[in-house]
Structures are given as C-alpha cells and as structure tokens.
Amino acid sequence: MRSFRRWDRASRWAGKKVTPKPKKGLAVNWSDAEAVSNFTLAFHEFHRLYCSEVGIDIKDLIGPLRAQEVVDARHVAMVAIRRQGATLKETARIFGRINHTTVLHAERRVREQIELYGQNSHLSNLLNTALEVYVLQ
C-alpha cells in the first residue's frame, strides 16, 4: 500500500494525471461484458423467467449483490446453464463475470450443500426451479 502512495505522489509531482484502473471481474450490464454474443443475449429471457419464479430482481442476479438469497439463486442458475451444455467461460460471461472459476465455485458449493442437507434443502428446490426454466423450456 505504501509503495502505491509513493507512486501516486511521484506521478502527481511529475505532472501526470493519475486515474484509477477499472476493476475486473464484474460487468455492470450487458453492454459492459467483454464478449456479448447471441448466446449470452438469448439467456436474458430465461433470467427474467427464473427471477420471477424465485422472486429476485434480474439486476441482482447478474450484478455483484452478495445477499445470501441472491447468491444462492445465482449459483443454482449457473449450475442449470452448465447442465444445458454451456462451457465454463460461456456461463461466466452470461452472468457478466470474467473468470470461469466463479462457475466452478458455484458448482462445487451447490453440490456440497445438496449432499450435506439432502434433496429437500433450499438449494435443491432452487435447482429444480432453475432446471425447469433453463433446461426444460
């Protein structure tokens, strides 16, 4: 942290304008995603249907909100899209993420929670809803 302050101060003394770098990892909306494809846009309608079934906002599903109910719904939707045959990178891009490891974490977390709490758990019910929306339609 200290070296950054020195660099920042040195750049200002040299007359350079210091601008913060944009954060990587999340795209705020569809147009901010690095590679918006027809594949990504096709899932917008599925997201809308899924959000209406679950009772959350679509901006929260795609956005960075970390409320537990939104995170659970997002992770389950990622698993459902992966079961439809999307790659890790495609699934990450559908949700506005840059890194595919987010999807790996979601799959591992959903699998462990269902194994731990059984088929009548909250995530299991969410997964059944997501599969009905994303896969069966």
Coordinates of C-alpha atoms in Angstrom, one line a residue:
M1 CA 0.0 0.0 0.0
R2 CA 2.8 2.3 0.8
S3 CA 4.6 1.9 -2.5
F4 CA 1.3 2.8 -4.3
R5 CA 1.1 6.0 -2.4
R6 CA 4.7 6.8 -3.3
W7 CA 4.0 6.1 -7.0
D8 CA 0.8 8.2 -6.8
R9 CA 2.6 11.1 -5.2
A10 CA 5.5 10.8 -7.7
S11 CA 3.2 10.8 -10.7
R12 CA 1.5 13.9 -9.4
W13 CA 4.8 15.6 -8.9
A14 CA 5.8 14.7 -12.4
G15 CA 2.6 16.4 -13.7
K16 CA 0.9 13.1 -14.8
K17 CA -2.8 12.7 -14.2
V18 CA -3.4 9.6 -12.1
T19 CA -6.6 7.7 -13.0
P20 CA -7.7 4.6 -11.2
K21 CA -7.8 1.4 -13.2
P22 CA -11.3 -0.1 -13.8
K23 CA -12.0 -3.2 -11.7
K24 CA -12.0 -6.5 -13.5
G25 CA -14.3 -9.3 -12.6
L26 CA -17.9 -8.0 -13.0
A27 CA -19.7 -6.4 -15.8
V28 CA -22.3 -4.0 -14.6
N29 CA -24.7 -4.5 -17.5
W30 CA -24.9 -6.5 -20.8
S31 CA -23.1 -3.9 -22.8
D32 CA -20.1 -3.9 -20.4
A33 CA -19.4 -7.6 -20.9
E34 CA -16.3 -8.3 -22.9
A35 CA -17.9 -10.7 -25.4
V36 CA -21.6 -10.2 -25.7
S37 CA -22.8 -12.9 -28.1
N38 CA -26.2 -14.1 -29.3
F39 CA -25.7 -17.0 -26.9
T40 CA -25.5 -14.5 -23.9
L41 CA -28.4 -12.4 -25.0
A42 CA -30.6 -15.5 -25.5
F43 CA -30.4 -16.2 -21.8
H44 CA -31.8 -12.8 -20.8
E45 CA -35.3 -14.1 -21.3
F46 CA -34.5 -17.2 -19.2
H47 CA -33.1 -15.0 -16.5
R48 CA -36.2 -12.9 -16.5
L49 CA -38.4 -16.0 -16.1
Y50 CA -36.2 -17.5 -13.4
C51 CA -36.1 -14.3 -11.4
S52 CA -39.9 -14.0 -11.5
E53 CA -40.1 -17.6 -10.2
V54 CA -37.6 -17.1 -7.4
G55 CA -38.7 -13.5 -6.6
I56 CA -35.5 -11.6 -7.1
D57 CA -34.6 -8.7 -9.5
I58 CA -32.7 -9.6 -12.7
K59 CA -30.1 -6.9 -12.0
D60 CA -29.3 -8.6 -8.7
L61 CA -29.0 -12.0 -10.4
I62 CA -26.4 -10.6 -12.8
G63 CA -24.9 -7.9 -10.6
P64 CA -22.5 -8.0 -7.7
L65 CA -25.0 -8.2 -4.9
R66 CA -23.9 -10.6 -2.2
A67 CA -27.1 -11.2 -0.3
Q68 CA -27.4 -14.9 0.5
E69 CA -30.7 -15.5 -1.3
V70 CA -29.4 -13.8 -4.4
V71 CA -26.1 -15.7 -4.3
D72 CA -27.9 -19.0 -3.9
A73 CA -30.1 -18.2 -6.8
R74 CA -27.2 -17.1 -9.0
H75 CA -25.1 -20.2 -8.2
V76 CA -28.0 -22.5 -8.9
A77 CA -28.7 -20.8 -12.2
M78 CA -25.1 -21.2 -13.2
V79 CA -25.3 -25.0 -12.5
A80 CA -28.5 -25.2 -14.5
I81 CA -26.9 -23.5 -17.5
R82 CA -23.9 -25.7 -17.3
R83 CA -26.2 -28.8 -17.4
Q84 CA -27.6 -27.4 -20.6
G85 CA -24.2 -27.7 -22.1
A86 CA -22.5 -24.3 -21.8
T87 CA -18.8 -24.1 -21.2
L88 CA -17.3 -22.6 -18.1
K89 CA -16.3 -19.4 -19.9
E90 CA -19.7 -19.0 -21.6
T91 CA -21.5 -19.5 -18.3
A92 CA -19.3 -16.9 -16.7
R93 CA -19.9 -14.4 -19.5
I94 CA -23.7 -15.0 -19.3
F95 CA -23.6 -13.7 -15.7
G96 CA -21.3 -10.9 -16.5
R97 CA -18.3 -12.4 -14.9
I98 CA -14.8 -12.5 -16.4
N99 CA -13.3 -15.5 -14.6
H100 CA -14.6 -19.1 -15.1
T101 CA -13.6 -20.1 -11.6
T102 CA -16.7 -18.4 -10.3
V103 CA -18.7 -21.0 -12.1
L104 CA -16.5 -23.8 -10.7
H105 CA -17.0 -22.4 -7.2
A106 CA -20.8 -22.3 -7.7
E107 CA -20.9 -25.9 -8.9
R108 CA -18.9 -27.1 -6.0
R109 CA -20.9 -25.2 -3.5
V110 CA -24.3 -26.3 -4.8
R111 CA -23.1 -30.0 -4.9
E112 CA -21.7 -29.9 -1.4
Q113 CA -24.8 -28.2 0.0
I114 CA -27.2 -30.7 -1.6
E115 CA -25.1 -33.6 -0.4
L116 CA -25.0 -32.1 3.1
Y117 CA -28.6 -31.2 3.5
G118 CA -30.3 -33.7 1.2
Q119 CA -32.8 -33.4 -1.6
N120 CA -35.3 -31.4 0.4
S121 CA -32.9 -28.5 1.0
H122 CA -33.4 -24.9 -0.1
L123 CA -30.7 -25.2 -2.9
S124 CA -32.3 -28.5 -4.1
N125 CA -35.6 -26.7 -4.5
L126 CA -34.0 -23.8 -6.3
L127 CA -32.1 -26.2 -8.6
N128 CA -35.4 -27.9 -9.5
T129 CA -36.9 -24.5 -10.4
A130 CA -33.8 -23.5 -12.4
L131 CA -33.8 -26.7 -14.3
E132 CA -37.5 -26.2 -15.2
V133 CA -36.7 -22.7 -16.5
Y134 CA -33.3 -23.1 -18.2
V135 CA -33.2 -26.7 -19.4
L136 CA -36.8 -28.0 -19.9
Q137 CA -38.0 -25.0 -22.0

